[in-house]
mmCIF file of C-alpha atoms in Angstrom:
data_model
loop_
_atom_site.group_PDB
_atom_site.id
_atom_site.type_symbol
_atom_site.label_atom_id
_atom_site.label_comp_id
_atom_site.label_asym_id
_atom_site.label_seq_id
_atom_site.Cartn_x
_atom_site.Cartn_y
_atom_site.Cartn_z
ATOM 1 C CA UNK A 13 28.961 8.961 -1.895
ATOM 2 C CA UNK A 14 28.729 5.527 -3.463
ATOM 3 C CA UNK A 15 26.023 4.663 -5.921
ATOM 4 C CA UNK A 16 23.607 1.858 -5.050
ATOM 5 C CA UNK A 17 24.637 -1.695 -5.821
ATOM 6 C CA UNK A 18 23.828 -2.626 -9.408
ATOM 7 C CA UNK A 19 24.130 0.869 -10.798
ATOM 8 C CA UNK A 20 26.811 -0.079 -13.298
ATOM 9 C CA UNK A 21 24.743 -3.046 -14.502
ATOM 10 C CA UNK A 22 21.795 -0.706 -14.849
ATOM 11 C CA UNK A 23 23.688 1.896 -16.884
ATOM 12 C CA UNK A 24 25.063 -0.858 -19.073
ATOM 13 C CA UNK A 25 21.566 -2.188 -19.607
ATOM 14 C CA UNK A 26 20.235 1.238 -20.555
ATOM 15 C CA UNK A 27 23.096 1.814 -22.958
ATOM 16 C CA UNK A 28 23.257 -1.566 -24.650
ATOM 17 C CA UNK A 29 19.761 -3.005 -24.321
ATOM 18 C CA UNK A 30 17.647 0.131 -24.309
ATOM 19 C CA UNK A 31 16.851 -0.185 -28.005
ATOM 20 C CA UNK A 32 15.778 -3.834 -27.751
ATOM 21 C CA UNK A 33 13.610 -3.035 -24.745
ATOM 22 C CA UNK A 34 11.994 -0.156 -26.599
ATOM 23 C CA UNK A 35 11.168 -2.430 -29.538
ATOM 24 C CA UNK A 36 9.287 -4.746 -27.216
ATOM 25 C CA UNK A 37 7.609 -1.790 -25.540
ATOM 26 C CA UNK A 38 6.454 -0.540 -28.929
ATOM 27 C CA UNK A 39 4.784 -3.833 -29.765
ATOM 28 C CA UNK A 40 3.156 -3.887 -26.358
ATOM 29 C CA UNK A 41 1.533 -0.474 -26.772
ATOM 30 C CA UNK A 42 1.540 0.104 -30.548
ATOM 31 C CA UNK A 43 2.668 3.710 -30.336
ATOM 32 C CA UNK A 44 6.173 5.145 -30.400
ATOM 33 C CA UNK A 45 5.616 7.857 -27.822
ATOM 34 C CA UNK A 46 3.775 5.559 -25.445
ATOM 35 C CA UNK A 47 6.507 2.972 -25.877
ATOM 36 C CA UNK A 48 9.089 5.475 -24.691
ATOM 37 C CA UNK A 49 6.878 6.349 -21.745
ATOM 38 C CA UNK A 50 6.465 2.683 -20.893
ATOM 39 C CA UNK A 51 10.179 1.953 -21.070
ATOM 40 C CA UNK A 52 11.020 4.995 -19.010
ATOM 41 C CA UNK A 53 8.433 3.999 -16.420
ATOM 42 C CA UNK A 54 9.851 0.476 -16.209
ATOM 43 C CA UNK A 55 13.415 1.754 -15.918
ATOM 44 C CA UNK A 56 12.509 4.220 -13.177
ATOM 45 C CA UNK A 57 10.686 1.496 -11.248
ATOM 46 C CA UNK A 58 13.693 -0.768 -11.667
ATOM 47 C CA UNK A 59 16.022 1.959 -10.497
ATOM 48 C CA UNK A 60 13.953 2.464 -7.354
ATOM 49 C CA UNK A 61 13.905 -1.291 -6.736
ATOM 50 C CA UNK A 62 17.619 -1.707 -7.504
ATOM 51 C CA UNK A 63 18.766 -2.117 -3.888
ATOM 52 C CA UNK A 64 16.216 -4.919 -3.441
ATOM 53 C CA UNK A 65 17.028 -6.870 -6.603
ATOM 54 C CA UNK A 66 18.918 -9.955 -5.487
ATOM 55 C CA UNK A 67 20.314 -11.161 -8.787
ATOM 56 C CA UNK A 68 21.630 -8.170 -10.698
ATOM 57 C CA UNK A 69 22.588 -10.358 -13.658
ATOM 58 C CA UNK A 70 18.862 -10.768 -14.345
ATOM 59 C CA UNK A 71 18.110 -7.070 -14.355
ATOM 60 C CA UNK A 72 16.962 -7.085 -17.986
ATOM 61 C CA UNK A 73 14.365 -9.725 -17.156
ATOM 62 C CA UNK A 74 13.219 -7.552 -14.279
ATOM 63 C CA UNK A 75 12.762 -4.575 -16.605
ATOM 64 C CA UNK A 76 10.821 -6.682 -19.116
ATOM 65 C CA UNK A 77 8.616 -8.048 -16.384
ATOM 66 C CA UNK A 78 8.016 -4.544 -15.083
ATOM 67 C CA UNK A 79 7.108 -3.335 -18.584
ATOM 68 C CA UNK A 80 4.611 -6.146 -19.065
ATOM 69 C CA UNK A 81 2.994 -5.723 -15.678
ATOM 70 C CA UNK A 82 2.995 -1.956 -15.947
ATOM 71 C CA UNK A 83 1.247 -1.980 -19.296
ATOM 72 C CA UNK A 84 -1.358 -4.465 -18.049
ATOM 73 C CA UNK A 85 -1.717 -2.585 -14.777
ATOM 74 C CA UNK A 86 -2.185 0.759 -16.521
ATOM 75 C CA UNK A 87 -5.131 -0.575 -18.396
ATOM 76 C CA UNK A 88 -6.615 -2.654 -15.645
ATOM 77 C CA UNK A 89 -6.670 0.350 -13.370
ATOM 78 C CA UNK A 90 -8.487 2.267 -16.071
ATOM 79 C CA UNK A 91 -6.023 5.098 -16.015
ATOM 80 C CA UNK A 92 -4.457 4.538 -19.357
ATOM 81 C CA UNK A 93 -5.486 6.787 -22.164
ATOM 82 C CA UNK A 94 -5.507 4.149 -24.838
ATOM 83 C CA UNK A 95 -8.373 1.679 -24.897
ATOM 84 C CA UNK A 96 -9.127 -1.312 -27.059
ATOM 85 C CA UNK A 97 -11.423 -0.249 -29.838
ATOM 86 C CA UNK A 98 -13.710 -1.912 -32.286
ATOM 87 C CA UNK A 99 -13.074 0.853 -34.808
ATOM 88 C CA UNK A 100 -10.262 -0.830 -36.628
ATOM 89 C CA UNK A 101 -8.884 -0.462 -40.100
ATOM 90 C CA UNK A 102 -10.893 -2.340 -42.648
ATOM 91 C CA UNK A 103 -9.929 -5.933 -43.068
ATOM 92 C CA UNK A 104 -8.697 -6.673 -46.541
ATOM 93 C CA UNK A 105 -11.389 -8.055 -48.805
ATOM 94 C CA UNK A 106 -10.653 -11.521 -49.971
ATOM 95 C CA UNK A 107 -11.305 -10.980 -53.658
ATOM 96 C CA UNK A 108 -8.851 -13.547 -54.799
ATOM 97 C CA UNK A 109 -6.100 -11.039 -55.340
ATOM 98 C CA UNK A 110 -2.908 -11.440 -53.356
ATOM 99 C CA UNK A 111 -3.261 -9.252 -50.302
ATOM 100 C CA UNK A 112 0.014 -8.593 -48.628
ATOM 101 C CA UNK A 113 -0.148 -8.225 -44.880
ATOM 102 C CA UNK A 114 1.865 -5.218 -43.863
ATOM 103 C CA UNK A 115 3.403 -4.443 -40.537
ATOM 104 C CA UNK A 116 1.532 -1.130 -40.082
ATOM 105 C CA UNK A 117 -1.695 -3.062 -40.564
ATOM 106 C CA UNK A 118 -0.612 -5.669 -38.038
ATOM 107 C CA UNK A 119 0.295 -2.999 -35.478
ATOM 108 C CA UNK A 120 -3.079 -1.355 -35.993
ATOM 109 C CA UNK A 121 -4.896 -4.620 -35.435
ATOM 110 C CA UNK A 122 -2.704 -5.551 -32.495
ATOM 111 C CA UNK A 123 -3.613 -2.250 -30.885
ATOM 112 C CA UNK A 124 -7.239 -3.216 -31.189
ATOM 113 C CA UNK A 125 -6.756 -6.341 -29.100
ATOM 114 C CA UNK A 126 -7.282 -6.321 -25.349
ATOM 115 C CA UNK A 127 -3.929 -5.758 -23.629
ATOM 116 C CA UNK A 128 -3.520 -9.262 -22.259
ATOM 117 C CA UNK A 129 -4.122 -10.875 -25.645
ATOM 118 C CA UNK A 130 -1.716 -8.484 -27.320
ATOM 119 C CA UNK A 131 0.915 -8.954 -24.629
ATOM 120 C CA UNK A 132 0.663 -12.737 -24.835
ATOM 121 C CA UNK A 133 1.054 -12.666 -28.621
ATOM 122 C CA UNK A 134 4.033 -10.313 -28.490
ATOM 123 C CA UNK A 135 5.790 -12.380 -25.841
ATOM 124 C CA UNK A 136 5.113 -15.658 -27.632
ATOM 125 C CA UNK A 137 5.843 -14.616 -31.208
ATOM 126 C CA UNK A 138 8.224 -11.690 -30.924
ATOM 127 C CA UNK A 139 10.139 -12.562 -27.779
ATOM 128 C CA UNK A 140 9.785 -16.272 -28.587
ATOM 129 C CA UNK A 141 9.043 -17.144 -25.005
ATOM 130 C CA UNK A 142 7.466 -20.445 -24.059
ATOM 131 C CA UNK A 143 3.933 -20.532 -22.693
ATOM 132 C CA UNK A 144 5.316 -21.080 -19.199
ATOM 133 C CA UNK A 145 7.761 -18.165 -19.498
ATOM 134 C CA UNK A 146 4.980 -15.949 -20.822
ATOM 135 C CA UNK A 147 2.747 -16.935 -17.923
ATOM 136 C CA UNK A 148 5.496 -16.102 -15.446
ATOM 137 C CA UNK A 149 6.072 -12.708 -17.012
ATOM 138 C CA UNK A 150 2.360 -11.905 -17.207
ATOM 139 C CA UNK A 151 1.748 -13.187 -13.712
ATOM 140 C CA UNK A 152 -1.038 -15.510 -14.776
ATOM 141 C CA UNK A 153 -1.618 -19.190 -15.357
ATOM 142 C CA UNK A 154 -0.376 -21.203 -18.328
ATOM 143 C CA UNK A 155 -3.982 -21.860 -19.273
ATOM 144 C CA UNK A 156 -4.717 -18.152 -19.340
ATOM 145 C CA UNK A 157 -1.787 -17.527 -21.697
ATOM 146 C CA UNK A 158 -2.970 -20.245 -24.049
ATOM 147 C CA UNK A 159 -6.420 -18.770 -24.025
ATOM 148 C CA UNK A 160 -5.161 -15.202 -24.626
ATOM 149 C CA UNK A 161 -2.968 -16.293 -27.528
ATOM 150 C CA UNK A 162 -5.627 -18.467 -29.065
ATOM 151 C CA UNK A 163 -8.328 -15.805 -28.864
ATOM 152 C CA UNK A 164 -5.946 -13.044 -29.959
ATOM 153 C CA UNK A 165 -4.787 -14.974 -33.017
ATOM 154 C CA UNK A 166 -8.367 -15.800 -33.929
ATOM 155 C CA UNK A 167 -9.264 -12.109 -33.815
ATOM 156 C CA UNK A 168 -6.235 -11.136 -35.870
ATOM 157 C CA UNK A 169 -7.067 -13.809 -38.402
ATOM 158 C CA UNK A 170 -10.633 -12.578 -38.586
ATOM 159 C CA UNK A 171 -9.564 -8.967 -39.076
ATOM 160 C CA UNK A 172 -6.581 -9.413 -41.341
ATOM 161 C CA UNK A 173 -8.080 -12.026 -43.576
ATOM 162 C CA UNK A 174 -6.174 -14.868 -45.166
ATOM 163 C CA UNK A 175 -3.090 -12.752 -45.836
ATOM 164 C CA UNK A 176 -1.446 -13.926 -42.677
ATOM 165 C CA UNK A 177 -0.866 -17.510 -41.664
ATOM 166 C CA UNK A 178 -2.078 -17.257 -38.122
ATOM 167 C CA UNK A 179 -2.521 -20.540 -36.423
ATOM 168 C CA UNK A 180 -2.135 -21.333 -32.767
ATOM 169 C CA UNK A 181 0.809 -23.596 -32.070
ATOM 170 C CA UNK A 182 0.177 -27.004 -30.583
ATOM 171 C CA UNK A 183 0.445 -25.579 -27.108
ATOM 172 C CA UNK A 184 -2.269 -22.999 -27.643
ATOM 173 C CA UNK A 185 -4.546 -25.405 -29.469
ATOM 174 C CA UNK A 186 -4.848 -27.450 -26.314
ATOM 175 C CA UNK A 187 -7.081 -24.883 -24.725
ATOM 176 C CA UNK A 188 -8.573 -23.084 -27.634
ATOM 177 C CA UNK B 28 4.089 -21.865 -38.099
ATOM 178 C CA UNK B 29 3.218 -18.222 -37.852
ATOM 179 C CA UNK B 30 6.455 -17.192 -39.509
ATOM 180 C CA UNK B 31 4.749 -14.312 -41.263
ATOM 181 C CA UNK B 32 3.443 -13.071 -37.917
ATOM 182 C CA UNK B 33 6.943 -13.237 -36.486
ATOM 183 C CA UNK B 34 8.323 -11.439 -39.522
ATOM 184 C CA UNK B 35 5.705 -8.680 -39.334
ATOM 185 C CA UNK B 36 6.319 -8.218 -35.629
ATOM 186 C CA UNK B 37 10.031 -7.946 -36.321
ATOM 187 C CA UNK B 38 9.414 -5.426 -39.111
ATOM 188 C CA UNK B 39 7.172 -3.407 -36.822
ATOM 189 C CA UNK B 40 9.783 -3.395 -34.093
ATOM 190 C CA UNK B 41 12.378 -2.285 -36.639
ATOM 191 C CA UNK B 42 10.546 1.014 -37.031
ATOM 192 C CA UNK B 43 11.643 1.941 -33.526
ATOM 193 C CA UNK B 44 14.578 4.300 -33.413
ATOM 194 C CA UNK B 45 17.279 4.075 -30.782
ATOM 195 C CA UNK B 46 16.043 5.769 -27.619
ATOM 196 C CA UNK B 47 17.766 8.727 -26.059
ATOM 197 C CA UNK B 48 17.870 7.481 -22.497
ATOM 198 C CA UNK B 49 19.893 9.572 -20.110
ATOM 199 C CA UNK B 50 20.929 7.815 -16.943
ATOM 200 C CA UNK B 51 20.979 11.057 -14.961
ATOM 201 C CA UNK B 52 17.453 11.861 -16.095
ATOM 202 C CA UNK B 53 16.222 8.444 -14.960
ATOM 203 C CA UNK B 54 17.919 8.923 -11.599
ATOM 204 C CA UNK B 55 16.300 12.336 -11.245
ATOM 205 C CA UNK B 56 12.869 10.857 -12.030
ATOM 206 C CA UNK B 57 13.410 8.042 -9.541
ATOM 207 C CA UNK B 58 14.528 10.474 -6.848
ATOM 208 C CA UNK B 59 11.535 12.717 -7.472
ATOM 209 C CA UNK B 60 9.184 9.751 -7.189
ATOM 210 C CA UNK B 61 10.745 8.600 -3.924
ATOM 211 C CA UNK B 62 10.389 12.105 -2.487
ATOM 212 C CA UNK B 63 6.768 12.262 -3.668
ATOM 213 C CA UNK B 64 5.965 8.953 -1.979
ATOM 214 C CA UNK B 65 7.489 10.144 1.267
ATOM 215 C CA UNK B 66 5.574 13.403 1.057
ATOM 216 C CA UNK B 67 2.350 11.510 0.406
ATOM 217 C CA UNK B 68 2.975 9.330 3.453
ATOM 218 C CA UNK B 69 3.655 12.389 5.602
ATOM 219 C CA UNK B 70 0.544 14.113 4.237
ATOM 220 C CA UNK B 71 -1.664 11.129 5.041
ATOM 221 C CA UNK B 72 -0.287 11.065 8.599
ATOM 222 C CA UNK B 73 -0.787 14.819 8.955
ATOM 223 C CA UNK B 74 -4.380 14.592 7.689
ATOM 224 C CA UNK B 75 -5.061 11.763 10.135
ATOM 225 C CA UNK B 76 -3.646 13.755 13.049
ATOM 226 C CA UNK B 77 -5.575 16.866 11.960
ATOM 227 C CA UNK B 78 -8.805 14.888 11.718
ATOM 228 C CA UNK B 79 -8.321 13.576 15.241
ATOM 229 C CA UNK B 80 -7.529 17.046 16.588
ATOM 230 C CA UNK B 81 -10.499 18.602 14.775
ATOM 231 C CA UNK B 82 -12.755 15.790 15.992
ATOM 232 C CA UNK B 83 -11.620 16.355 19.575
ATOM 233 C CA UNK B 84 -12.091 20.121 19.290
ATOM 234 C CA UNK B 85 -15.571 19.740 17.855
ATOM 235 C CA UNK B 86 -16.662 17.870 20.942
ATOM 236 C CA UNK B 87 -15.011 20.532 23.064
ATOM 237 C CA UNK B 88 -13.863 20.258 26.634
ATOM 238 C CA UNK B 89 -17.196 21.639 27.935
ATOM 239 C CA UNK B 90 -19.331 19.368 25.856
ATOM 240 C CA UNK B 91 -21.743 17.696 28.197
ATOM 241 C CA UNK B 92 -21.710 14.510 26.212
ATOM 242 C CA UNK B 93 -18.731 12.424 27.187
ATOM 243 C CA UNK B 94 -16.658 11.373 24.281
ATOM 244 C CA UNK B 95 -16.926 7.672 23.830
ATOM 245 C CA UNK B 96 -13.642 5.933 24.017
ATOM 246 C CA UNK B 97 -12.602 4.484 20.719
ATOM 247 C CA UNK B 98 -14.221 1.160 21.016
ATOM 248 C CA UNK B 99 -12.855 -1.983 19.598
ATOM 249 C CA UNK B 100 -14.888 -2.320 16.448
ATOM 250 C CA UNK B 101 -17.559 -4.909 16.449
ATOM 251 C CA UNK B 102 -15.845 -6.603 13.547
ATOM 252 C CA UNK B 103 -12.640 -7.010 15.484
ATOM 253 C CA UNK B 104 -11.394 -10.496 14.865
ATOM 254 C CA UNK B 105 -13.386 -12.320 17.465
ATOM 255 C CA UNK B 106 -12.426 -15.801 16.614
ATOM 256 C CA UNK B 107 -13.456 -18.002 19.465
ATOM 257 C CA UNK B 108 -10.514 -18.799 21.735
ATOM 258 C CA UNK B 109 -9.735 -22.409 21.254
ATOM 259 C CA UNK B 110 -7.905 -24.556 23.753
ATOM 260 C CA UNK B 111 -5.936 -26.261 21.056
ATOM 261 C CA UNK B 112 -2.388 -27.191 20.427
ATOM 262 C CA UNK B 113 -0.567 -24.371 18.650
ATOM 263 C CA UNK B 114 -0.537 -26.118 15.302
ATOM 264 C CA UNK B 115 -4.264 -26.639 15.309
ATOM 265 C CA UNK B 116 -4.932 -23.044 16.152
ATOM 266 C CA UNK B 117 -7.853 -21.991 13.978
ATOM 267 C CA UNK B 118 -11.003 -21.560 15.914
ATOM 268 C CA UNK B 119 -14.053 -23.490 14.939
ATOM 269 C CA UNK B 120 -15.646 -20.371 13.479
ATOM 270 C CA UNK B 121 -12.812 -19.740 11.051
ATOM 271 C CA UNK B 122 -13.227 -21.904 7.993
ATOM 272 C CA UNK B 123 -10.083 -23.678 6.867
ATOM 273 C CA UNK B 124 -9.050 -24.008 3.286
ATOM 274 C CA UNK B 125 -7.309 -27.109 1.915
ATOM 275 C CA UNK B 126 -3.557 -26.470 2.087
ATOM 276 C CA UNK B 127 -3.090 -26.994 -1.631
ATOM 277 C CA UNK B 128 -5.499 -24.123 -2.342
ATOM 278 C CA UNK B 129 -3.548 -21.640 -0.221
ATOM 279 C CA UNK B 130 -1.260 -19.309 -2.163
ATOM 280 C CA UNK B 131 1.628 -17.212 -0.908
ATOM 281 C CA UNK B 132 1.503 -13.481 -0.346
ATOM 282 C CA UNK B 133 -0.550 -11.502 -2.926
ATOM 283 C CA UNK B 134 1.493 -10.406 -5.899
ATOM 284 C CA UNK B 135 2.002 -6.840 -7.025
ATOM 285 C CA UNK B 136 -0.582 -7.389 -9.768
ATOM 286 C CA UNK B 137 -4.223 -8.268 -9.489
ATOM 287 C CA UNK B 138 -4.920 -11.324 -7.307
ATOM 288 C CA UNK B 139 -8.086 -13.308 -7.549
ATOM 289 C CA UNK B 140 -10.186 -13.838 -4.436
ATOM 290 C CA UNK B 141 -9.117 -16.872 -2.415
ATOM 291 C CA UNK B 142 -6.821 -18.105 0.330
ATOM 292 C CA UNK B 143 -3.399 -16.494 0.668
ATOM 293 C CA UNK B 144 -0.730 -16.708 3.316
ATOM 294 C CA UNK B 145 2.141 -14.978 5.045
ATOM 295 C CA UNK B 146 5.306 -16.842 5.872
ATOM 296 C CA UNK B 147 7.596 -13.869 5.570
ATOM 297 C CA UNK B 148 8.886 -14.929 2.163
ATOM 298 C CA UNK B 149 6.708 -16.722 -0.330
ATOM 299 C CA UNK B 150 4.829 -14.876 -3.060
ATOM 300 C CA UNK B 151 1.756 -16.183 -4.820
ATOM 301 C CA UNK B 152 2.250 -17.206 -8.476
ATOM 302 C CA UNK B 153 5.658 -15.589 -8.879
ATOM 303 C CA UNK B 154 8.517 -13.810 -7.158
ATOM 304 C CA UNK B 155 6.928 -10.415 -7.499
ATOM 305 C CA UNK B 156 5.353 -9.336 -4.223
ATOM 306 C CA UNK B 157 6.099 -7.267 -1.171
ATOM 307 C CA UNK B 158 5.598 -9.763 1.672
ATOM 308 C CA UNK B 159 3.802 -8.233 4.608
ATOM 309 C CA UNK B 160 2.220 -5.366 2.699
ATOM 310 C CA UNK B 161 -1.012 -5.330 0.766
ATOM 311 C CA UNK B 162 -3.696 -2.805 -0.052
ATOM 312 C CA UNK B 163 -6.928 -2.770 -1.995
ATOM 313 C CA UNK B 164 -5.192 -1.147 -4.939
ATOM 314 C CA UNK B 165 -7.757 -2.406 -7.426
ATOM 315 C CA UNK B 166 -10.499 -0.936 -5.277
ATOM 316 C CA UNK B 167 -10.145 2.524 -3.800
ATOM 317 C CA UNK B 168 -6.612 1.913 -2.540
ATOM 318 C CA UNK B 169 -7.698 3.359 0.800
ATOM 319 C CA UNK B 170 -7.206 0.269 2.950
ATOM 320 C CA UNK B 171 -3.821 -1.169 3.802
ATOM 321 C CA UNK B 172 -2.871 -4.244 5.815
ATOM 322 C CA UNK B 173 0.659 -4.909 6.998
ATOM 323 C CA UNK B 174 2.199 -7.733 8.983
ATOM 324 C CA UNK B 175 5.388 -6.910 10.842
ATOM 325 C CA UNK B 176 7.422 -8.280 13.735
ATOM 326 C CA UNK B 177 5.969 -7.042 16.996
ATOM 327 C CA UNK B 178 7.009 -6.551 20.589
ATOM 328 C CA UNK B 179 8.044 -9.763 22.280
ATOM 329 C CA UNK B 180 5.224 -9.714 24.798
ATOM 330 C CA UNK B 181 1.626 -8.598 24.937
ATOM 331 C CA UNK B 182 1.663 -4.793 24.890
ATOM 332 C CA UNK B 183 0.202 -3.319 28.037
ATOM 333 C CA UNK B 184 -3.096 -1.436 27.917
ATOM 334 C CA UNK B 185 -4.219 -3.204 24.778
ATOM 335 C CA UNK B 186 -7.595 -4.880 24.675
ATOM 336 C CA UNK B 187 -7.463 -8.670 24.791
ATOM 337 C CA UNK B 188 -8.532 -10.175 21.495
ATOM 338 C CA UNK B 189 -8.236 -13.462 19.719
ATOM 339 C CA UNK B 190 -6.029 -13.221 16.693
ATOM 340 C CA UNK B 191 -5.457 -16.104 14.284
ATOM 341 C CA UNK B 192 -7.143 -18.360 16.806
ATOM 342 C CA UNK B 193 -4.744 -17.389 19.583
ATOM 343 C CA UNK B 194 -4.923 -15.077 22.555
ATOM 344 C CA UNK B 195 -3.678 -11.713 21.385
ATOM 345 C CA UNK B 196 -4.430 -8.037 21.785
ATOM 346 C CA UNK B 197 -5.986 -5.173 19.888
ATOM 347 C CA UNK B 198 -5.429 -1.441 19.929
ATOM 348 C CA UNK B 199 -7.320 1.298 18.133
ATOM 349 C CA UNK B 200 -4.439 3.681 17.522
ATOM 350 C CA UNK B 201 -6.534 6.437 15.979
ATOM 351 C CA UNK B 202 -9.483 6.860 13.662
ATOM 352 C CA UNK B 203 -7.545 5.413 10.761
ATOM 353 C CA UNK B 204 -5.316 2.834 12.296
ATOM 354 C CA UNK B 205 -5.761 -0.257 14.424
ATOM 355 C CA UNK B 206 -3.320 -2.956 15.338
ATOM 356 C CA UNK B 207 -3.629 -6.573 16.386
ATOM 357 C CA UNK B 208 -0.822 -8.290 18.264
ATOM 358 C CA UNK B 209 -0.298 -12.020 18.434
ATOM 359 C CA UNK B 210 2.495 -14.424 19.213
ATOM 360 C CA UNK B 211 2.806 -17.497 17.053
ATOM 361 C CA UNK B 212 5.395 -20.105 17.987
ATOM 362 C CA UNK B 213 7.476 -17.554 19.817
ATOM 363 C CA UNK B 214 7.281 -14.981 17.047
ATOM 364 C CA UNK B 215 5.375 -11.818 17.890
ATOM 365 C CA UNK B 216 3.495 -10.200 15.034
ATOM 366 C CA UNK B 217 1.701 -6.922 14.627
ATOM 367 C CA UNK B 218 -1.056 -6.857 12.044
ATOM 368 C CA UNK B 219 -1.982 -3.328 11.154
ATOM 369 C CA UNK B 220 -5.066 -2.050 9.375
ATOM 370 C CA UNK B 221 -4.761 1.482 8.020
ATOM 371 C CA UNK B 222 -7.451 3.472 6.262
ATOM 372 C CA UNK B 223 -7.875 7.046 5.083
ATOM 373 C CA UNK B 224 -10.400 9.777 5.723
ATOM 374 C CA UNK B 225 -13.484 8.999 3.675
ATOM 375 C CA UNK B 226 -12.805 5.292 3.313
ATOM 376 C CA UNK B 227 -16.052 3.436 2.722
ATOM 377 C CA UNK B 228 -17.253 1.379 5.677
ATOM 378 C CA UNK B 229 -17.644 -1.600 3.373
ATOM 379 C CA UNK B 230 -13.939 -1.493 2.588
ATOM 380 C CA UNK B 231 -12.962 -1.109 6.229
ATOM 381 C CA UNK B 232 -15.141 -4.115 7.037
ATOM 382 C CA UNK B 233 -13.485 -6.049 4.266
ATOM 383 C CA UNK B 234 -10.055 -5.315 5.715
ATOM 384 C CA UNK B 235 -11.179 -6.400 9.167
ATOM 385 C CA UNK B 236 -12.751 -9.536 7.729
ATOM 386 C CA UNK B 237 -9.428 -10.456 6.166
ATOM 387 C CA UNK B 238 -7.743 -10.203 9.552
ATOM 388 C CA UNK B 239 -10.608 -12.070 11.194
ATOM 389 C CA UNK B 240 -10.165 -14.918 8.730
ATOM 390 C CA UNK B 241 -6.567 -15.568 9.759
ATOM 391 C CA UNK B 242 -5.401 -18.894 11.075
ATOM 392 C CA UNK B 243 -2.105 -20.732 11.161
ATOM 393 C CA UNK B 244 -1.074 -24.042 9.736
ATOM 394 C CA UNK B 245 2.066 -26.090 9.867
ATOM 395 C CA UNK B 246 4.125 -25.859 6.692
ATOM 396 C CA UNK B 247 7.695 -26.623 5.680
ATOM 397 C CA UNK B 248 8.508 -22.922 5.501
ATOM 398 C CA UNK B 249 11.432 -21.193 7.138
ATOM 399 C CA UNK B 250 9.165 -20.503 10.114
ATOM 400 C CA UNK B 251 7.650 -23.976 10.131
ATOM 401 C CA UNK B 252 4.171 -22.507 9.745
ATOM 402 C CA UNK B 253 2.240 -19.930 7.791
ATOM 403 C CA UNK B 254 -0.541 -17.508 8.501
ATOM 404 C CA UNK B 255 -3.477 -18.114 6.168
ATOM 405 C CA UNK B 256 -6.126 -15.537 5.347
ATOM 406 C CA UNK B 257 -8.981 -15.130 2.885
ATOM 407 C CA UNK B 258 -9.392 -12.386 0.300
ATOM 408 C CA UNK B 259 -13.030 -12.190 -0.677
ATOM 409 C CA UNK B 260 -12.513 -9.801 -3.594
ATOM 410 C CA UNK B 261 -9.820 -9.397 -6.250
ATOM 411 C CA UNK B 262 -9.025 -5.837 -5.146
ATOM 412 C CA UNK B 263 -5.896 -6.682 -3.163
ATOM 413 C CA UNK B 264 -2.294 -6.492 -4.284
ATOM 414 C CA UNK B 265 1.074 -5.889 -2.714
ATOM 415 C CA UNK B 266 2.419 -3.289 -5.117
#
């Protein structure tokens, strides 16, 4: 009874890259429990697709792509229990005092963004992917990525105040 | 630029503890899901068969009204037969789309309305699609269209029909399934439309309209051509 092709690469991925994948998943959903659910979902989907994956050496990319598309798909099919909300933590008041942007605050505000904007920001600024790579992973056009990032950063800037230096890069500015 | 954003994202990610992922548990979940999918497929088939049996029984053998034979639906692709060369196959009534606007097979995510194509391999936008399978997953998910290799010659007892601008055949398999057969450059194809009990007529019509919109065009693909069709809504995906 042999295991399907790619099983050893898969187990290696789970063992050695599981943590890194979960970190990305967390930023994509903004909740630890949901992040675990998302990663598990992506891994199970990958496992099912394993016999059809041509290039096993790129299995991690496949899992990441599955995570991104799963999280977008969950929301687009309106079956996901977390929704973007306008009820966000108060933005810091710019009273001249030094307001330090904290990561819990950023996560809270990220969670308030529509999923595509959040995903684009995470892929661009956490994964450090190019606009083209982000577009490929999100299954959308380069222009759409630029627009998502630009709008998402503008919203974060508006909500977090001047404590964070949020400016679109040259690439995003082209379409903003 | 945006270094503080990067730093905060990194700090946020650092709050994540190492996951306890068990390979055996993932395998068990995958196995369970595969079994569930198979069961769902069997259930759909069983419901379809039961509906046909119940429908037949309701009419009853003594019913004075003769049961109408399952007619070829009025929306059956009725592209006008065109005496054209094979590479200029689309009938006059099927609008053509500029080649550069035609995408590959719908991806597994949402696909915007427009012209797509089947060449057995190419996906639209990216590598992520299941060529030959699509359903209205962003609608009800009740309508499925598949394109598969068919019998090498026109199946007997099928109703003649024009498919993709060529002489082909049509068969109403049962209340929820109909198939179109066509041969394109020596390659026989079966295009299947499958629905479920309770599927809205509008969605069935949409599926038929997609098949009715099909035409072929010469392309430097492995086949040397591709089958183009039009999605009029963004409900369709191949996942």
